Structures are given as structure tokens and as C-alpha cells.
Coordinates of C-alpha atoms and ligand atoms in Angstrom, one line a residue:
M324 CA 28.3 -21.7 -0.5
R325 CA 29.8 -22.0 -3.9
L326 CA 29.5 -19.4 -6.7
T327 CA 30.2 -19.2 -10.6
I328 CA 30.2 -16.1 -12.1
L329 CA 29.9 -16.7 -16.1
G330 CA 31.4 -13.5 -17.6
G331 CA 34.0 -13.5 -14.4
G332 CA 36.2 -10.6 -16.3
G333 CA 32.8 -8.8 -16.4
F334 CA 33.4 -5.1 -15.1
R335 CA 30.7 -5.6 -12.3
V336 CA 31.9 -8.8 -10.7
P337 CA 33.3 -6.6 -7.8
L338 CA 29.9 -5.4 -6.7
V339 CA 28.6 -9.0 -6.0
Y340 CA 32.2 -9.6 -4.0
R341 CA 31.9 -6.2 -2.3
A342 CA 28.7 -7.5 -0.8
L343 CA 29.8 -11.0 0.1
L344 CA 32.2 -9.5 2.2
E345 CA 29.8 -7.8 4.1
D346 CA 28.2 -11.0 4.8
H347 CA 29.6 -13.2 7.7
G348 CA 26.6 -15.1 8.9
K349 CA 25.7 -18.7 8.3
G350 CA 25.6 -20.1 4.9
R351 CA 27.5 -17.6 3.5
V352 CA 29.6 -17.9 0.6
T353 CA 32.9 -19.2 0.6
H354 CA 34.0 -19.9 -2.3
V355 CA 33.7 -17.6 -5.8
T356 CA 34.8 -19.0 -9.1
L357 CA 35.1 -16.8 -12.2
H358 CA 34.7 -18.3 -15.3
D359 CA 35.6 -16.1 -18.5
L360 CA 36.8 -16.4 -22.3
D361 CA 39.1 -13.8 -21.7
P362 CA 41.3 -14.3 -19.2
Q363 CA 43.6 -11.1 -19.3
R364 CA 39.8 -9.4 -18.3
M365 CA 39.2 -12.0 -15.8
A366 CA 43.1 -11.0 -14.2
A367 CA 42.2 -7.5 -13.8
I368 CA 39.0 -8.5 -11.9
A369 CA 40.7 -10.5 -9.6
R370 CA 43.2 -8.0 -8.7
V371 CA 40.4 -6.0 -7.8
L372 CA 38.7 -8.8 -5.7
A373 CA 42.0 -8.9 -3.8
A374 CA 42.5 -5.7 -3.0
L375 CA 38.9 -5.8 -1.7
A376 CA 39.8 -8.8 0.4
E377 CA 42.5 -7.2 1.8
G378 CA 42.0 -7.5 5.8
V379 CA 39.0 -9.5 5.6
P380 CA 39.7 -12.5 7.5
D381 CA 36.9 -14.7 6.3
A382 CA 36.9 -13.2 2.9
P383 CA 35.6 -15.6 0.1
A384 CA 38.1 -17.6 -1.5
V385 CA 38.4 -16.7 -5.3
R386 CA 39.1 -19.5 -8.1
V387 CA 40.0 -18.6 -12.1
T388 CA 39.0 -20.7 -14.7
T389 CA 38.6 -20.3 -18.2
D390 CA 37.0 -24.2 -18.8
F391 CA 33.5 -24.5 -18.1
E392 CA 33.3 -27.6 -16.8
E393 CA 35.4 -26.8 -14.2
A394 CA 33.7 -23.5 -13.6
V395 CA 30.3 -25.0 -12.7
T396 CA 30.9 -28.6 -11.5
G397 CA 29.9 -28.7 -7.6
A398 CA 28.1 -25.0 -7.5
D399 CA 25.8 -24.0 -5.5
F400 CA 25.1 -20.9 -7.6
I401 CA 25.7 -19.7 -10.9
F402 CA 25.5 -16.4 -11.9
S403 CA 25.4 -15.6 -15.6
A404 CA 26.9 -12.1 -16.7
I405 CA 28.1 -12.9 -19.7
R406 CA 28.5 -10.4 -23.1
V407 CA 28.0 -12.2 -26.6
G408 CA 30.2 -9.8 -28.7
G409 CA 31.6 -7.5 -26.0
L410 CA 30.9 -4.0 -26.0
D411 CA 32.2 -3.6 -29.8
G412 CA 28.6 -5.6 -30.5
R413 CA 26.9 -3.2 -28.0
A414 CA 28.6 -0.5 -30.6
I415 CA 27.3 -1.7 -33.4
D416 CA 23.7 -2.3 -32.3
E417 CA 23.3 0.9 -31.8
R418 CA 24.8 2.1 -34.4
V419 CA 22.9 0.3 -37.3
A420 CA 19.5 1.3 -35.2
L421 CA 20.3 4.7 -35.1
A422 CA 21.6 5.2 -38.4
E423 CA 18.1 3.9 -39.8
G424 CA 16.4 6.4 -36.8
V425 CA 15.4 3.8 -34.6
V426 CA 16.0 3.2 -31.1
G427 CA 19.4 0.9 -30.5
Q428 CA 19.9 0.6 -26.6
E429 CA 21.0 -3.0 -25.6
T430 CA 18.1 -4.0 -24.1
V431 CA 15.3 -2.2 -26.2
G432 CA 14.1 -1.9 -29.6
A433 CA 16.3 -3.2 -32.8
G434 CA 19.4 -2.8 -30.6
G435 CA 17.7 -5.5 -27.9
I436 CA 16.6 -7.5 -30.6
A437 CA 20.0 -7.8 -32.6
Y438 CA 21.6 -8.4 -29.0
G439 CA 19.6 -11.0 -28.1
L440 CA 19.8 -12.7 -31.6
R441 CA 23.4 -12.7 -30.7
T442 CA 23.0 -14.1 -27.2
V443 CA 20.4 -16.3 -27.3
P444 CA 22.0 -19.3 -28.8
V445 CA 24.9 -19.0 -26.3
A446 CA 22.5 -18.8 -23.6
R447 CA 20.3 -21.8 -24.7
Q448 CA 24.1 -23.9 -25.1
L449 CA 24.9 -22.7 -21.2
A450 CA 21.4 -23.6 -19.7
Q451 CA 22.0 -27.0 -21.8
K452 CA 25.8 -27.7 -19.8
I453 CA 24.5 -26.9 -17.0
A454 CA 21.4 -28.6 -17.0
W455 CA 23.7 -31.4 -17.3
L456 CA 27.1 -30.4 -15.2
A457 CA 25.2 -28.7 -12.3
P458 CA 21.8 -30.2 -12.0
D459 CA 21.6 -28.9 -8.7
A460 CA 22.4 -25.4 -9.2
W461 CA 20.7 -22.2 -9.1
V462 CA 21.0 -20.2 -12.1
I463 CA 21.0 -15.9 -12.0
N464 CA 20.9 -14.4 -15.1
F465 CA 21.7 -10.9 -15.2
T466 CA 22.5 -11.4 -18.9
N467 CA 20.9 -8.9 -21.1
P468 CA 18.3 -8.7 -22.6
A469 CA 17.4 -10.0 -19.1
G470 CA 13.5 -11.2 -19.5
M471 CA 14.4 -12.8 -23.1
V472 CA 17.1 -14.6 -22.0
T473 CA 16.1 -15.9 -19.1
E474 CA 13.0 -17.7 -21.0
A475 CA 15.6 -18.6 -23.4
M476 CA 17.1 -20.7 -20.9
S477 CA 14.2 -22.1 -19.1
P478 CA 13.4 -25.0 -21.4
F479 CA 16.4 -26.3 -20.0
L480 CA 16.5 -25.2 -16.3
G481 CA 12.6 -25.1 -15.7
D482 CA 12.3 -22.6 -12.6
R483 CA 15.7 -22.9 -11.7
V484 CA 16.5 -19.9 -13.8
I485 CA 16.0 -17.0 -12.4
G486 CA 16.4 -13.2 -14.2
I487 CA 17.4 -10.3 -12.1
C488 CA 17.3 -6.3 -12.4
D489 CA 17.9 -3.7 -10.2
S490 CA 15.6 -0.9 -11.8
P491 CA 12.8 -2.1 -10.2
V492 CA 13.9 -2.2 -6.9
G493 CA 15.2 1.6 -7.7
L494 CA 12.0 3.0 -8.9
G495 CA 10.6 1.5 -5.4
R496 CA 13.2 3.1 -3.2
R497 CA 13.0 6.4 -5.3
V498 CA 9.6 6.5 -4.8
A499 CA 9.8 5.4 -1.6
G500 CA 11.9 8.3 -0.8
A501 CA 9.6 11.1 -2.7
L502 CA 6.8 9.7 -0.2
G503 CA 9.1 10.2 2.8
V504 CA 8.4 6.3 3.6
D505 CA 10.8 3.0 4.3
P506 CA 11.0 1.1 1.0
A507 CA 11.1 -1.7 3.2
S508 CA 7.6 -1.2 4.6
V509 CA 5.4 -0.6 1.2
W510 CA 4.1 -3.3 -0.9
L511 CA 5.3 -2.3 -4.7
D512 CA 2.7 -3.3 -7.2
Y513 CA 5.1 -3.6 -10.1
A514 CA 4.3 -5.4 -13.0
G515 CA 5.5 -6.2 -16.9
L516 CA 8.5 -7.2 -18.5
N517 CA 12.6 -6.8 -18.0
H518 CA 12.8 -3.1 -18.7
L519 CA 8.9 -2.5 -19.6
G520 CA 6.9 -2.4 -16.4
W521 CA 5.0 -0.1 -14.4
L522 CA 4.8 0.8 -10.5
R523 CA 0.8 1.4 -10.1
G524 CA 0.5 1.6 -6.5
V525 CA 2.5 1.8 -3.3
W526 CA 0.6 0.4 -0.9
A527 CA 1.3 0.9 3.3
G528 CA -0.8 0.2 6.0
G529 CA -3.8 -0.8 3.0
R530 CA -3.7 2.3 1.6
D531 CA -2.3 3.0 -1.5
L532 CA 0.4 6.2 -1.5
L533 CA 0.8 6.9 -4.9
P534 CA -2.4 9.0 -5.9
E535 CA -0.6 11.0 -3.1
L536 CA 2.4 11.1 -4.9
M537 CA 0.8 11.9 -8.2
R538 CA -0.8 15.3 -6.7
D539 CA 2.7 16.6 -5.0
E540 CA 3.9 17.9 -8.1
D541 CA 7.1 18.8 -5.8
A542 CA 7.9 15.4 -4.8
L543 CA 6.9 13.6 -8.3
T544 CA 9.7 15.5 -9.9
S545 CA 11.8 14.9 -7.2
F546 CA 13.4 11.6 -8.5
E547 CA 14.9 9.7 -11.8
E548 CA 11.6 8.8 -13.3
G549 CA 9.5 12.0 -12.3
K550 CA 12.1 14.1 -14.2
L551 CA 12.5 11.8 -17.0
F552 CA 8.9 11.3 -17.6
G553 CA 7.8 14.4 -16.3
A554 CA 4.7 15.2 -14.0
D555 CA 1.8 15.9 -16.5
W556 CA 2.8 12.4 -18.5
L557 CA 2.8 10.4 -15.1
R558 CA -0.5 11.7 -14.6
T559 CA -1.8 10.9 -17.4
I560 CA -0.8 7.1 -17.4
G561 CA -1.1 7.4 -13.6
H562 CA 1.6 4.7 -12.8
V563 CA 5.5 5.2 -12.6
P564 CA 7.2 3.7 -15.3
N565 CA 10.5 2.0 -15.4
E566 CA 13.0 4.3 -17.0
Y567 CA 13.7 2.5 -20.1
L568 CA 10.0 3.1 -21.0
H569 CA 11.4 6.3 -21.8
Y570 CA 12.4 4.9 -25.1
Y571 CA 9.0 4.0 -25.6
Y572 CA 6.8 7.3 -25.0
F573 CA 10.0 9.6 -25.8
A574 CA 11.3 7.3 -28.8
R575 CA 12.0 10.2 -31.1
E576 CA 13.7 12.6 -28.6
A577 CA 15.5 9.2 -27.7
V578 CA 16.7 8.7 -30.8
D579 CA 17.4 12.5 -31.8
A580 CA 19.6 13.1 -28.2
A581 CA 21.6 9.9 -29.2
R582 CA 22.8 10.6 -32.9
A583 CA 23.4 13.9 -31.5
A584 CA 25.5 12.4 -29.1
A585 CA 29.7 12.3 -30.0
D586 CA 29.3 8.7 -28.8
T587 CA 26.8 6.0 -28.3
R588 CA 26.5 4.6 -25.0
G589 CA 28.5 1.2 -25.7
A590 CA 30.9 3.6 -27.2
V591 CA 31.6 5.6 -24.1
L592 CA 31.6 2.1 -22.0
I593 CA 34.3 1.2 -24.8
K594 CA 36.9 3.8 -23.7
Q595 CA 36.0 3.6 -20.3
Q596 CA 36.5 0.4 -20.1
D597 CA 39.9 0.3 -22.0
R598 CA 41.1 2.8 -19.5
F599 CA 40.4 0.5 -17.1
Y600 CA 41.5 -3.2 -18.0
G601 CA 44.5 -1.5 -19.6
H602 CA 45.9 0.0 -16.3
T603 CA 44.6 -2.4 -13.0
D604 CA 48.6 -3.1 -11.8
T605 CA 49.2 -0.6 -9.6
H606 CA 46.1 0.7 -8.0
P607 CA 43.4 -2.0 -8.9
F608 CA 40.4 -0.8 -6.7
R609 CA 40.6 2.8 -7.2
S610 CA 40.6 2.8 -11.1
W611 CA 37.7 0.2 -10.5
E612 CA 36.0 2.3 -8.3
N613 CA 36.7 5.8 -10.5
T614 CA 35.4 3.5 -13.7
R615 CA 32.1 2.8 -12.0
L616 CA 31.7 6.5 -10.6
E617 CA 32.3 7.6 -14.3
R618 CA 30.0 4.7 -15.5
E619 CA 27.2 5.4 -13.1
T620 CA 27.2 9.2 -13.5
T621 CA 26.7 8.7 -17.1
Y622 CA 24.0 6.5 -17.0
M623 CA 21.3 7.0 -18.9
A624 CA 22.8 10.0 -20.2
D625 CA 21.3 10.8 -23.7
A626 CA 17.3 10.0 -22.4
R627 CA 18.6 12.3 -19.1
D628 CA 19.3 14.6 -22.0
A629 CA 16.7 14.6 -23.8
A630 CA 14.7 15.1 -21.1
G631 CA 15.9 17.6 -19.9
A632 CA 16.4 15.7 -16.3
G633 CA 19.9 16.9 -15.2
D634 CA 22.6 14.8 -13.1
R635 CA 21.4 11.8 -11.5
A636 CA 21.2 11.9 -7.8
S637 CA 24.2 11.2 -5.3
T638 CA 22.3 8.2 -4.0
D639 CA 21.7 6.7 -7.1
L640 CA 25.2 6.8 -7.9
Q641 CA 25.9 4.4 -4.9
S642 CA 25.1 1.3 -6.6
G643 CA 23.8 -1.5 -4.0
G644 CA 20.7 -2.3 -5.9
Y645 CA 22.1 -5.1 -9.1
E646 CA 24.6 -6.9 -6.6
R647 CA 21.6 -6.9 -2.9
V648 CA 18.7 -7.8 -5.5
A649 CA 21.1 -11.1 -6.4
L650 CA 22.4 -11.4 -2.8
A651 CA 19.3 -11.2 -1.2
L652 CA 17.8 -14.1 -3.9
M653 CA 20.4 -16.5 -3.1
R654 CA 20.3 -16.2 0.6
A655 CA 16.5 -16.4 0.7
I656 CA 17.1 -19.4 -1.8
A657 CA 19.7 -21.4 0.3
L658 CA 18.7 -20.4 4.1
D659 CA 15.1 -20.8 3.1
E660 CA 14.6 -17.0 4.5
R661 CA 11.6 -16.3 2.9
T662 CA 11.6 -13.0 1.2
T663 CA 9.6 -10.8 -1.8
L664 CA 11.3 -9.6 -4.2
I665 CA 10.8 -8.5 -7.6
L666 CA 12.1 -11.2 -10.3
N667 CA 12.3 -12.2 -13.9
V668 CA 10.1 -15.9 -14.0
R669 CA 7.8 -17.8 -15.9
G670 CA 4.8 -15.9 -15.6
R671 CA 2.4 -18.8 -14.8
G672 CA -0.9 -16.7 -16.1
V673 CA 0.0 -14.4 -13.8
L674 CA -0.4 -11.5 -16.3
G675 CA -3.3 -12.4 -18.1
T676 CA -3.3 -13.1 -21.8
L677 CA 0.5 -14.0 -22.0
D678 CA 1.4 -17.7 -22.3
P679 CA 2.3 -19.4 -18.8
D680 CA 6.0 -19.9 -19.4
A681 CA 6.1 -16.6 -21.2
V682 CA 8.8 -15.0 -18.6
V683 CA 7.8 -12.0 -16.9
E684 CA 9.0 -8.9 -14.2
V685 CA 6.5 -9.3 -10.9
P686 CA 6.6 -9.6 -7.3
C687 CA 7.6 -12.8 -6.3
F688 CA 7.7 -14.8 -3.3
V689 CA 11.4 -16.2 -2.4
D690 CA 12.4 -19.1 -0.5
A691 CA 14.2 -22.6 -0.7
N692 CA 11.5 -23.7 -3.4
G693 CA 12.6 -20.9 -5.4
A694 CA 10.7 -18.0 -6.7
R695 CA 7.2 -18.0 -7.2
P696 CA 5.0 -15.1 -8.9
V697 CA 2.7 -13.1 -6.6
T698 CA -0.9 -12.4 -8.1
V699 CA -1.1 -8.7 -9.2
E700 CA -3.9 -6.5 -10.8
P701 CA -3.9 -7.4 -14.2
L702 CA -2.1 -5.2 -17.0
T703 CA -4.7 -2.9 -18.6
G704 CA -4.9 -0.7 -21.4
H705 CA -1.6 0.1 -23.5
A706 CA 0.5 -1.5 -21.1
A707 CA -1.4 -4.9 -21.7
G708 CA -0.9 -4.1 -25.5
L709 CA 2.8 -3.2 -25.1
V710 CA 4.1 -6.3 -23.2
A711 CA 1.9 -8.2 -25.6
A712 CA 3.5 -6.8 -28.5
V713 CA 7.1 -6.6 -26.8
K714 CA 6.8 -10.6 -25.8
S715 CA 5.9 -11.7 -29.2
V716 CA 8.9 -10.3 -30.1
E717 CA 11.0 -11.6 -27.7
H718 CA 9.7 -15.2 -28.9
D719 CA 10.3 -14.4 -32.4
V720 CA 13.9 -13.9 -31.6
I721 CA 14.2 -17.1 -29.0
E722 CA 12.4 -19.2 -31.8
A723 CA 14.8 -17.3 -34.4
A724 CA 17.8 -18.4 -32.6
T725 CA 16.2 -21.9 -32.3
T726 CA 15.8 -22.6 -35.8
G727 CA 18.3 -20.3 -37.5
S728 CA 15.3 -19.1 -39.6
R729 CA 15.9 -15.7 -40.8
S730 CA 12.1 -14.6 -42.1
V731 CA 11.1 -15.3 -38.0
A732 CA 14.1 -12.6 -37.3
L733 CA 13.1 -10.3 -39.2
R734 CA 9.2 -10.4 -38.2
A735 CA 10.9 -9.8 -34.9
F736 CA 12.2 -6.6 -36.2
A737 CA 9.0 -5.7 -38.7
T738 CA 6.9 -6.2 -35.6
H739 CA 8.3 -4.3 -32.6
P740 CA 6.7 -1.2 -32.1
L741 CA 9.7 0.9 -32.2
V742 CA 10.5 0.0 -36.1
D743 CA 8.3 2.0 -37.4
S744 CA 8.8 0.1 -41.0
A745 CA 9.0 -3.5 -42.3
R746 CA 11.4 -2.2 -44.8
V747 CA 13.5 -0.3 -42.3
A748 CA 13.6 -3.8 -40.3
A749 CA 14.9 -5.6 -43.9
R750 CA 17.8 -3.2 -44.0
L751 CA 18.3 -3.6 -40.1
L752 CA 18.4 -7.0 -40.2
E753 CA 21.2 -6.8 -43.5
R754 CA 23.3 -4.3 -41.9
Y755 CA 23.5 -6.2 -38.6
E756 CA 24.3 -9.7 -39.9
A757 CA 27.0 -7.7 -42.6
E758 CA 27.9 -6.2 -39.1
L759 CA 27.8 -9.1 -36.3
P760 CA 29.7 -13.0 -37.3
Q761 CA 27.4 -14.2 -34.7
L762 CA 24.2 -14.0 -36.8
A763 CA 25.8 -16.3 -39.5
Y764 CA 23.6 -18.9 -38.5
L765 CA 20.5 -17.1 -39.8
S766 CA 20.3 -19.4 -42.9
G767 CA 18.0 -17.8 -45.0
R768 CA 16.9 -20.8 -46.0
S769 CA 13.4 -20.9 -43.7
Ligands
G6P1602 C1 20.8 -1.0 -15.1 C2 19.8 -1.9 -15.8 C3 21.0 -3.0 -16.3 C4 22.4 -2.5 -17.2 C5 23.0 -1.4 -16.4 C6 23.8 -0.8 -16.8 O1 20.9 -1.4 -14.1 O2 18.9 -2.2 -15.0 O3 20.2 -4.4 -17.0 O4 23.3 -3.6 -17.3 O5 22.0 -0.5 -15.3 O6 23.7 -0.1 -17.5 P1 24.6 0.5 -18.7 O7 24.8 1.3 -19.7 O8 25.6 0.9 -17.7 O9 25.8 -0.6 -19.0
MN1603 MN1 18.4 -4.3 -16.1

């Protein structure tokens, strides 16, 4: 089986390759093609992959190319993990938003909108080219903002593009751990959009175990989300939210903490990655692994500071989420091994009022025919409202990116629940346009 990774010079590519190396079964990936616009970054990652493959006789062959057509032609699976504008773009997204006192995270609030406006036009082009050059390939989208980007690719690829994220599976693993049950044995009643979902129930033997967890103060505050949100808030809403909902429920504290920090997340990662990409000649694996651990240790540091959550649990530093979801999905499709995974797919009305083509993040049955959303309990109350509001923003971003309409882009900023003034929205858009050359397409004519 042939796998192509777009954004093949990306830092997390070795995680995927390491997981592939553990797979010796039938139908495993035998060929990996990395594609990137930056040959130096790709060469650095290729050195890490070579180090990982040492002594593994059936290691997948690795080829690198900067030629898109060559990269995707003949691929069975294509992972899309690109970052339009690089980490410099991410740091601008954050800085501009924070200067206006609003959330600038890469997937949430004004930062997510700016990143989406930059990424959607590119993602649409990629999808169009893939549909033409590799019509039988399955596309697994990791590119953030993952839900919005998956939706932007779906008019060209239909149900053959599937978005993934590791936070729901991580949440499920942590909650199962707190309950003392095997994560593989429970049904996670999780629903929402990417980075905007809630765990509403944890079912085992026909019973929901979540109420039991809600009553147990120690267990409830023993894991990442319990620490971020606090037991009182979790009991108030009766659900365990995705960690990214911290930016909604504690927006003010999150902004204060990010403004107080010496560097934004993007700026921190620029420094970390500059060190790594410049030093892969002698000990590529060691330098990658050290950088990876540093990245995991500092993940969501501002949010954890704001909540007084302390350090991350050592089990959360291992990774294993991101690449395992991707591999499980790929195997289920390629080998027709039926499984259930929480994925980003067109919802087909599974979340009530959203339009059937809207991409949602819900449990899906996966087999050789792809991923189908499972019927879940409807979202209710504020969760339903928040999802509708944010999906409408995502639709505006996709529309602006498709038509070039500046006024639709402005509407995306102004109607986001985390942007509290239309005047602030106008300034945000102006600043982003001034700092991000990729937004030049917003014509101002419509
Ligand atoms: C989690 C999120 C991803 C994100 C990753 C890295 O896994 O679900 O969407 O890309 O963390 O975040 P970072 O802040 O380190 O880039
Ligand atoms: Mn994610």
C-alpha cells in the first residue's frame, strides 16, 4: 500500500512513520512518499525516518519529492498535513488577536478564522488536483482548522476526505482511566465540531458511567480536562468538554494568560523548531525526540496556567493518539476491518439543525466503504447553540475563501462568539490583511 504525506517536512511525520514500522501485517504500508514545498525541512525529516528504520527489515521505503503530481499519482492514501504560512503565520494569527484582546489560537476564535482564510483556498486546490490525479485515493486531513478544512475539501472529494484529530480519543482515554475501565470497552457518546465537542456519556454494559465520575471529586479532577475546567463547572454542564472549549468557557482568563506569557504558542514553536531543523545531521532521532517531548510538555501551557492545572500527566506526553487514529482509519478502510472512530465527516443531519453537508466530529463506523456517522443523541442547550454559531462562521470563511468576498470574511470575524464587537472584527481583518500576504485575494469588491 502506498501512502503520500503532504507537508512531508512537518515535525510530526516521524510519529506516523514510527507507527507504520510497528505494522508487519498483511496490507501494511510499503511505500511512503513525502511531499513538501521546502526540501530542507523534508530532508531533515527524512533523516529522522532513516534513523527510525535502522534495523527494521520490512521498513516502508521512503521517497521525497517537491513535485505534487508525482507525489499523489498512484497513492492509496494521502495524508494532508500542511501549514499555509508556516509557524510565522501562526504567530501572526495569535499576536494580532491578542493585541485586540481576543482569543488567537490556531483553531479557535479570530486566530482560527485567519488561519482558515489562509488555508482554505490552498486546501481546495489540493482537493481539486487530487480528485483529478488520484481519483481512487482516500484523503485523511490533519490540516488545521481540521473540521473547516475537511469541509472545504469535500465538494471535490466527497466522502473520500476524512478529517482527524486526537483530542477526542485522548479525552476518552483519560476519562476511562479516571473511571478505571478499559478505554476499548466503552462507548463514548461524544459529539460536536472539531475542537468544539462534548463527551456526554461513557457507556459500559448498558449503563452510563459518567454520572458516577461526576460524583467522585478526586477522580473528576485527576485528569487533564478535569483540571482545566474544574469539577464545579463540569457538574454544572454535565458533560466533559474537549480541552479546546477552555478558550470559550474561560475566554477572558485564556486571553490574559496568553498576553502575560513571554511568547505565544506559535512563537515558542518557531524557536523549538528552528533548533531542531538546524541540527539533524549528527543525531537526527535524538534531536527530534527531545524536541517532541519539549513540545508535548508545553502543550496548552497558557490554558493550564490560567486554570492552575499544573503539569501534564506523563501518560499524555507519550503521543500515540494522532498517528494511531490515522493508522486505525487507514487499516479499517484498506482491509475492511470494521471499527468505530471519532472522525470529522459530513454529518448527514446527525447533529439536527446543521446542514447535511456540514462536517461534524462524531463517532463513525468505518470499513472499506469509508466512514459513516453513527446516530448520536442530539446536542442540546448551549452546546447546540455554540455549534450552530461556529459552523456558521466556518461557512463564512469557506465562502470568503471561495469567492474572495471581503465582507463575508468580515462577517466571519464579527459573528464569532469569541469576538465581542463588530468594530474589533473590522480592525482584526485589516491587521491580518496587512500582515498576511496570503489574504491578498480578499478583494474588497463584494
Ligand atoms: C492536539 C490538537 C491538534 C494540534 C496538536 C499540536 O493534538 O488536537 O489539532 O495540532 O495538539 O498542538 P501544538 O500547539 O503543539 O501545535
Ligand atoms: Mn486537533
